[in-house]
Coordinates of C-alpha atoms in Angstrom, one line a residue:
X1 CA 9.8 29.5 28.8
X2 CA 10.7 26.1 27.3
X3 CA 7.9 23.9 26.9
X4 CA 8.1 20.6 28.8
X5 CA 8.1 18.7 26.1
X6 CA 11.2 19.9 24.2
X7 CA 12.8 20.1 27.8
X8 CA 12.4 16.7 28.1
X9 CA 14.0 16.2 24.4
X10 CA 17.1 18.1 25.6
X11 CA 17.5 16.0 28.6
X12 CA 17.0 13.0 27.2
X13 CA 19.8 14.2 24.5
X14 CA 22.4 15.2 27.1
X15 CA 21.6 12.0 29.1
X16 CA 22.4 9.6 25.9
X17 CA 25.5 12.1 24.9
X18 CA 27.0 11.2 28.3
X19 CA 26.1 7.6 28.1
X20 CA 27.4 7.2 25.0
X21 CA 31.1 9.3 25.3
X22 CA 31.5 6.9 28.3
X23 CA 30.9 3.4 27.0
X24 CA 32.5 1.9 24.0
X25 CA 30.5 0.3 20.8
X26 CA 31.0 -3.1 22.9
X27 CA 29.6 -2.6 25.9
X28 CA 26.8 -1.0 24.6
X29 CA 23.5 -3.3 25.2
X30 CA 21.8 -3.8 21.7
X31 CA 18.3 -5.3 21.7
X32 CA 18.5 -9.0 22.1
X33 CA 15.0 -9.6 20.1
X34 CA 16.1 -11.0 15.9
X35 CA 13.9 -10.3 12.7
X36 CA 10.3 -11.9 13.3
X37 CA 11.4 -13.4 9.6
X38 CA 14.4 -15.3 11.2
X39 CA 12.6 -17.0 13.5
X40 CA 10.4 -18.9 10.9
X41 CA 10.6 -22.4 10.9
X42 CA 8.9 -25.3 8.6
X43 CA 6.2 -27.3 10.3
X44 CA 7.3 -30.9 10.0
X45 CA 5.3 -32.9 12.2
X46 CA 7.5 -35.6 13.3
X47 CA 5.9 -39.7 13.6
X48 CA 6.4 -39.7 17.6
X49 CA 3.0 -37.1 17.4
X50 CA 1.2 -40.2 15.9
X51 CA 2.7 -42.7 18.4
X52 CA 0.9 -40.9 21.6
X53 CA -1.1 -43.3 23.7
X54 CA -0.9 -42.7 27.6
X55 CA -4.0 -41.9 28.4
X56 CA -6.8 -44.3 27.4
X57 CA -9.5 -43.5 25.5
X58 CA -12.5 -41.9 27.2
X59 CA -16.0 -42.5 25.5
X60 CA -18.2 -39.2 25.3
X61 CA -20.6 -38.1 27.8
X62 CA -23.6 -37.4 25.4
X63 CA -26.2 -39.7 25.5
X64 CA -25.5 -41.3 22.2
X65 CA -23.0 -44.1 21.8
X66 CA -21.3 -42.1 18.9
X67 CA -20.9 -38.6 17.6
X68 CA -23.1 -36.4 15.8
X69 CA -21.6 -36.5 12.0
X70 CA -21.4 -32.7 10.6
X71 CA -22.7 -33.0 7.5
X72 CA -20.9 -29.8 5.5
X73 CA -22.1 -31.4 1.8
X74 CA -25.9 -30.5 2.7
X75 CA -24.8 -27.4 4.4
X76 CA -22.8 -26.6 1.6
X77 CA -25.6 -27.0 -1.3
X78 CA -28.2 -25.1 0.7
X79 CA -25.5 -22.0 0.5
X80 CA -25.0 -23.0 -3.3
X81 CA -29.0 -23.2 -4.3
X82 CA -28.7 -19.4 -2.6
X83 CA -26.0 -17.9 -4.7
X84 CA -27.4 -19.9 -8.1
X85 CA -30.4 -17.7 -7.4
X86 CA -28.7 -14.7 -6.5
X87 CA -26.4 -15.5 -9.9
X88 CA -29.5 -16.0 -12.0
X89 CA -31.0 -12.4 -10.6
X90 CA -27.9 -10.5 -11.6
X91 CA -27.9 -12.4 -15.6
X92 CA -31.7 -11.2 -15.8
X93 CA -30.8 -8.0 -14.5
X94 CA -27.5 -6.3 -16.0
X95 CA -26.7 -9.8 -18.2
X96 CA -23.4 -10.4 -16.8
X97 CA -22.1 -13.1 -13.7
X98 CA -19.5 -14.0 -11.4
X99 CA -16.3 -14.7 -12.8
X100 CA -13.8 -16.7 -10.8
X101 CA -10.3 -17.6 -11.9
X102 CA -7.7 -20.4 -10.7
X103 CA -4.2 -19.9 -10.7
X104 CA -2.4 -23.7 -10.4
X105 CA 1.4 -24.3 -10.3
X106 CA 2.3 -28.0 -10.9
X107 CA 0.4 -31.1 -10.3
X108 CA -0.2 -31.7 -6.5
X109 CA -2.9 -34.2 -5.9
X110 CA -4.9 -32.3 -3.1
X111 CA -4.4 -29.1 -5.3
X112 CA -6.3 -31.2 -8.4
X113 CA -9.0 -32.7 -5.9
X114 CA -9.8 -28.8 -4.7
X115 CA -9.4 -27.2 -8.1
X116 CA -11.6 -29.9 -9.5
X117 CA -14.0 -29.6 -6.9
X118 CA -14.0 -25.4 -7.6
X119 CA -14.8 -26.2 -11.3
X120 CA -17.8 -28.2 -10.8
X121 CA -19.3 -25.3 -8.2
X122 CA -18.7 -23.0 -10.4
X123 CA -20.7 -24.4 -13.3
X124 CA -23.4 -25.8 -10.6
X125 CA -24.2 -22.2 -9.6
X126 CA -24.0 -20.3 -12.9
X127 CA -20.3 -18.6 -12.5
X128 CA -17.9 -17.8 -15.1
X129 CA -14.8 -19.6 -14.5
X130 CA -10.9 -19.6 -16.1
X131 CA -8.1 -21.5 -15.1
X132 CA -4.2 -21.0 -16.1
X133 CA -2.3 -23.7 -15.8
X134 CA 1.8 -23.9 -14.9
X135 CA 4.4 -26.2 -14.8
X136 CA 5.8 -26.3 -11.4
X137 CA 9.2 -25.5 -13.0
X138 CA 7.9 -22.0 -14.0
X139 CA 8.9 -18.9 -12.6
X140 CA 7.6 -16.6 -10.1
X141 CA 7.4 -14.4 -13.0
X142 CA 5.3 -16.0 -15.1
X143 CA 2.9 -16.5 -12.0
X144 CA 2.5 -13.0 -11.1
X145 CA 2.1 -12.4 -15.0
X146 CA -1.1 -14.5 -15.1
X147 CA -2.1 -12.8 -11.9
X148 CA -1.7 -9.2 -13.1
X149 CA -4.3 -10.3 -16.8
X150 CA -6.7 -11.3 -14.0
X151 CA -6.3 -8.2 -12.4
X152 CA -7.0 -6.3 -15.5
X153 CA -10.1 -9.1 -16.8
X154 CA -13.4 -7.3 -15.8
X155 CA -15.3 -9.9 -16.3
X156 CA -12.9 -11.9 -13.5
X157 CA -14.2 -10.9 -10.0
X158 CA -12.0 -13.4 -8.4
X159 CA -9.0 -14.2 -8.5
X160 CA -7.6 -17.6 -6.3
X161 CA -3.7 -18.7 -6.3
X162 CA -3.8 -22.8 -5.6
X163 CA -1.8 -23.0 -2.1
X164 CA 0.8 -24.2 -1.3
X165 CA 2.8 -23.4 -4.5
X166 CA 5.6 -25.1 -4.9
X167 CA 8.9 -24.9 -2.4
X168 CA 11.0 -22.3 -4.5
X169 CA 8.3 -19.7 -4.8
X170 CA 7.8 -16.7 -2.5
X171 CA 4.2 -16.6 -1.7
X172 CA 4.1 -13.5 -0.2
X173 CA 5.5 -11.7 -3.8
X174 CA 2.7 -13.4 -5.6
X175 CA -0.3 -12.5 -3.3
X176 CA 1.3 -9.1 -3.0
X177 CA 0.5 -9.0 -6.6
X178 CA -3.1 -10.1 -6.5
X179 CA -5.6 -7.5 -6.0
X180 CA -7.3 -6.6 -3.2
X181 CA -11.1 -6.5 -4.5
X182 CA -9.9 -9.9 -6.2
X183 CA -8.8 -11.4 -3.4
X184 CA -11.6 -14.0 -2.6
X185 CA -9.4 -16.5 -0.8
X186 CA -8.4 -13.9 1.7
X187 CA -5.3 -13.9 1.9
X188 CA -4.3 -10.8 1.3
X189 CA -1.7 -9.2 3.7
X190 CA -4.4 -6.5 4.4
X191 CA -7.3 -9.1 4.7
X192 CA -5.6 -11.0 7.0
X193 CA -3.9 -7.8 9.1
X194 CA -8.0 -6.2 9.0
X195 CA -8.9 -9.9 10.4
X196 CA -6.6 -9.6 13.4
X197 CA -7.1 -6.3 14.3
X198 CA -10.8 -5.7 16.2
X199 CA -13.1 -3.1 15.4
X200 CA -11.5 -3.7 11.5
X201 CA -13.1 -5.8 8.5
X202 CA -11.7 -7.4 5.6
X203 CA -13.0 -7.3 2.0
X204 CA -12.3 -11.1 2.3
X205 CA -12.8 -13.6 4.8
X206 CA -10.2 -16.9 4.1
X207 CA -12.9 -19.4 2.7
X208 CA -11.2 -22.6 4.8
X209 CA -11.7 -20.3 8.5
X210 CA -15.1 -18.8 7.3
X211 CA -16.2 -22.4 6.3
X212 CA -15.3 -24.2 9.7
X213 CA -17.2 -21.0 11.7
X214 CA -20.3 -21.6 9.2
X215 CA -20.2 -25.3 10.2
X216 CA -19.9 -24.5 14.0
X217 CA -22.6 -21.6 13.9
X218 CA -25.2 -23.9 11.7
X219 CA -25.1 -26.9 14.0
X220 CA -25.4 -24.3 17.0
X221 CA -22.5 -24.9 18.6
X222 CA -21.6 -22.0 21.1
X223 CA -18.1 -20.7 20.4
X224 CA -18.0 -17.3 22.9
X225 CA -15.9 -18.3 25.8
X226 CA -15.0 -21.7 24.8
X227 CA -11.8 -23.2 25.1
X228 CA -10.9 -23.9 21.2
X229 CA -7.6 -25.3 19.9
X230 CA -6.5 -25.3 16.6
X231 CA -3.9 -27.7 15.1
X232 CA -1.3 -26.1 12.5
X233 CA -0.8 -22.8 12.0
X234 CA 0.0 -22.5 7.9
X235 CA -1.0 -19.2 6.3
X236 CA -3.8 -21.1 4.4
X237 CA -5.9 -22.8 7.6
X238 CA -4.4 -22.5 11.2
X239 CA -3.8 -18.6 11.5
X240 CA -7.1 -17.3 9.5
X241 CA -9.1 -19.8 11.7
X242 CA -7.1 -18.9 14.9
X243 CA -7.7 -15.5 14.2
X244 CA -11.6 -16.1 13.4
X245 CA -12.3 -18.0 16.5
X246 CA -10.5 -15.2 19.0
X247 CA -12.9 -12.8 17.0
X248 CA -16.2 -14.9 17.7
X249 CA -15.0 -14.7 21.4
X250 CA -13.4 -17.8 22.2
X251 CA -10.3 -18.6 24.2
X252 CA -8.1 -19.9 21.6
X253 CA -4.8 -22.5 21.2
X254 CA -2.5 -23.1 18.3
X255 CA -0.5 -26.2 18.8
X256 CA 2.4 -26.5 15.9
X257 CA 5.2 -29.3 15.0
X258 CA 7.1 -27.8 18.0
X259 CA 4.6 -28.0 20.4
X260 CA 5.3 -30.6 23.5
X261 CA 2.7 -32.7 24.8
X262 CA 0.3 -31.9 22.1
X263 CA -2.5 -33.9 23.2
X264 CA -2.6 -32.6 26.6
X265 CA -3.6 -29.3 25.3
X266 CA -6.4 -30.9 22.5
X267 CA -7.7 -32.5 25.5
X268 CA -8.6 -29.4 27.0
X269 CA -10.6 -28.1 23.9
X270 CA -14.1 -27.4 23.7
X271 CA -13.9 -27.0 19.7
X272 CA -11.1 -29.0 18.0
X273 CA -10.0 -28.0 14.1
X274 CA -7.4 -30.2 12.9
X275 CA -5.3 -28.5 10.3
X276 CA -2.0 -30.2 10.3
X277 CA -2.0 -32.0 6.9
X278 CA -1.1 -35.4 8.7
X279 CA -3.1 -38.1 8.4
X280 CA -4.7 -39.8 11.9
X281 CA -2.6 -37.4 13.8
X282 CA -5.2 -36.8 16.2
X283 CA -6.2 -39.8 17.9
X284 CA -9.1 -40.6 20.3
X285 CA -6.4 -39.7 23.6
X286 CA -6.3 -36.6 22.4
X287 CA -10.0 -35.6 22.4
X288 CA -12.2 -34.1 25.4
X289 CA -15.6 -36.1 25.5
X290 CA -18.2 -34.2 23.9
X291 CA -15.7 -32.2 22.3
X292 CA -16.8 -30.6 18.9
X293 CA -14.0 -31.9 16.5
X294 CA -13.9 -29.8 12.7
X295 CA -11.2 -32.2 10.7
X296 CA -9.6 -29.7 7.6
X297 CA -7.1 -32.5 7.0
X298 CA -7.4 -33.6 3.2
X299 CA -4.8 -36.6 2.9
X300 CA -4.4 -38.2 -0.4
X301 CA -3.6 -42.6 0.2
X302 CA -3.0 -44.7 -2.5
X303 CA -5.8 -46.7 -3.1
X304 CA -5.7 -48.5 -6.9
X305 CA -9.2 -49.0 -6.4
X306 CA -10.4 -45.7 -6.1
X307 CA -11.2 -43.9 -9.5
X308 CA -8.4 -41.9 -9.5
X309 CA -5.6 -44.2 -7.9
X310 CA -6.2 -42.5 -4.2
X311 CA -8.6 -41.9 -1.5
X312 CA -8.5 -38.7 1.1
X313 CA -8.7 -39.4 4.5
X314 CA -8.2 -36.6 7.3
X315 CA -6.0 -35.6 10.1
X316 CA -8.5 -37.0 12.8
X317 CA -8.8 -40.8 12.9
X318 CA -12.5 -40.9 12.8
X319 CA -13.1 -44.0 13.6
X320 CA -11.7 -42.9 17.3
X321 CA -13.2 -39.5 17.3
X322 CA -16.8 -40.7 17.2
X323 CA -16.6 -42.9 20.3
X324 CA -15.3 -39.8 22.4
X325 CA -16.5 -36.1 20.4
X326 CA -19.9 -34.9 20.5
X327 CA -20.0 -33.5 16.6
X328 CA -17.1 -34.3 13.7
X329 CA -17.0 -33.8 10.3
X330 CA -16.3 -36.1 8.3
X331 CA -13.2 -36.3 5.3
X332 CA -14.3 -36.0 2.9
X333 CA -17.8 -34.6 2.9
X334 CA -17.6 -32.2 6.2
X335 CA -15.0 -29.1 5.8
X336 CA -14.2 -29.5 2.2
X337 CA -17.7 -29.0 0.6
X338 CA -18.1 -25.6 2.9
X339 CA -14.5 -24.0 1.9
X340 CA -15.5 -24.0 -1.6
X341 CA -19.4 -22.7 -1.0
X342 CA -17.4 -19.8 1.2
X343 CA -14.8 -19.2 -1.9
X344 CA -18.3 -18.6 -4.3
X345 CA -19.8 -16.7 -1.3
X346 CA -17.0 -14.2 -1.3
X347 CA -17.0 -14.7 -5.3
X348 CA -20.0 -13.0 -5.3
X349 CA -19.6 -10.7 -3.2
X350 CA -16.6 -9.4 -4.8
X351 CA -18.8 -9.4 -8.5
X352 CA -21.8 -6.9 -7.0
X353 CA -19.1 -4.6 -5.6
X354 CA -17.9 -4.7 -8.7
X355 CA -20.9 -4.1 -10.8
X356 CA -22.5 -2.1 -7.9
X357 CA -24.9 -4.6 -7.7
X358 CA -27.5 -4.6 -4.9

């Protein structure tokens, strides 16, 4: 007797024999769905976003004639003052610390404000940290060289590439190169696929997402079942935070550069992150009252009397959001201080797997 399974084989066989003698190559339907690749498209938020004022501005319904200001510096040093002692328990105990190392391609002047910023943590907590430093007319080749001496420095337990790199680079070649156990930012194609997929976790949560959920969870704001949009959706911010939220159990949003009628779906949100890289893009029409509003946006404006020539303002006009949100965090001062606590966070996490160290 012929098992049902192959009989079905057979049939199945004959049935696509026939179909196939009796139509030509033409007329045979071929799926209509193209390459996920070559539907990619470049984010570029166009000026009409910024221009969006039908509805008026609604003030909040908390008691308070302003918002609550998310303070993620204090947050921020509290996580800090725990890993210092944590750092300082593993020198007294096998004589060896964190080492982090920074990967920077050209001269960007967010990239400098956030690899600065990195430096100084790492010294305030006791890490070991090493920078190499590229033109931005280098080649990819020379990147994923640097990256694969990380890989093989033991006394390097984390190993960050400063995104975005430049236009003419292929990201996903360079991170491909940086190992996994290194991988603090998280942004690993296996991190972020163990992210997505429930029931799965990664060695590395991206610090950017894992900060903005820190933020949310220390103020006790209640993210399961909460209507939560996020604005952007770059590799770096917008998908690892999307992805974080719908894990914590809220229902979750992406608007993009294509998106129509942006503010009409912010003003739905419960919990607002702003990831856009445009500065005042979201303006107090596009808030809920009492909304919680988490502003990743780090803008660099010339400003000759700052000490280095430029201030950074964020994608939220916050001058706005405080007359209608509940909570925001400031720029700077709110998401910034928490990405890079996260980044020494997973830094040391990644040194006691290393070193087996409990």
């Amino acid at each position: 007797m012929i098992p049902v399974r192959m009989m079905r084989k057979m049939v199945w066989e004959r049935s696509m024999n026939k179909l196939s003698r009796g139509l030509s190559s033409s007329q045979i339907r071929k799926p209509r769905s193209p390459s996920l690749v070559s539907l990619d498209l470049i984010d570029e938020w166009s000026s009409t976003f910024t221009r969006s004022h039908s509805h008026p501005i609604q003030k909040s319904t908390a008691n308070n004639d302003t918002a609550r200001i998310i303070d993620g510096r204090s947050a921020a040093e509290e996580i800090k003052s725990s890993i210092a002692i944590e750092v300082s328990r593993m020198k007294e105990s096998i004589g060896k610390v964190p080492g982090l190392a920074v990967i920077l391609v050209g001269q960007r002047r967010d990239s400098l404000a956030y690899v600065r910023n990195k430096i100084m943590a790492c010294h305030e907590v006791g890490f070991r940290f090493s920078i190499a430093e590229l033109p931005e007319s280098c080649t990819e080749d020379a990147v994923c060289d640097a990256l694969s001496n990380y890989n093989k420095d033991a006394s390097i337990h984390g190993i960050l590439v400063q995104l975005p790199l430049p236009q003419h680079f292929d990201e996903g070649k360079i991170l491909n190169v940086l190992s996994l156990e290194k991988d603090v930012d998280g942004f690993h194609p296996l991190n972020i696929g163990n992210l997505a997929i429930q029931g799965r976790e990664p060695l590395f949560i991206p610090c950017t997402a894992k900060g903005c959920i820190e933020l949310l969870l220390s103020s006790d704001v209640e993210i399961v079942g909460k209507r939560a949009v996020v604005i952007g959706r770059s590799n770096i911010v917008g998908l690892p935070t999307f992805l974080l939220l719908q894990r914590h159990h809220a229902t979750v949003s992406i608007v993009h550069a294509y998106s129509e009628n942006p503010e009409i779906i912010t003003r739905e949100a419960d919990i607002l992150v702003a990831a856009a890289g445009v500065p005042n893009l979201v303006r107090g029409s596009w808030l809920k009252p009492g909304a919680v509003v988490l502003d990743v946006g780090i803008n660099p404006i010339e400003d000759p009397e700052s000490e280095h020539g430029y201030r950074l303002i964020g994608d939220v006009c916050f001058e706005e959001a405080v007359r209608i949100a509940s909570a925001v965090t400031p720029v700077p001062g709110g998401v910034g201080p928490m990405t890079v606590a996260m980044l020494l966070l997973n830094t040391l996490e990644a040194a006691k797997r290393a070193l087996c160290f409990t």
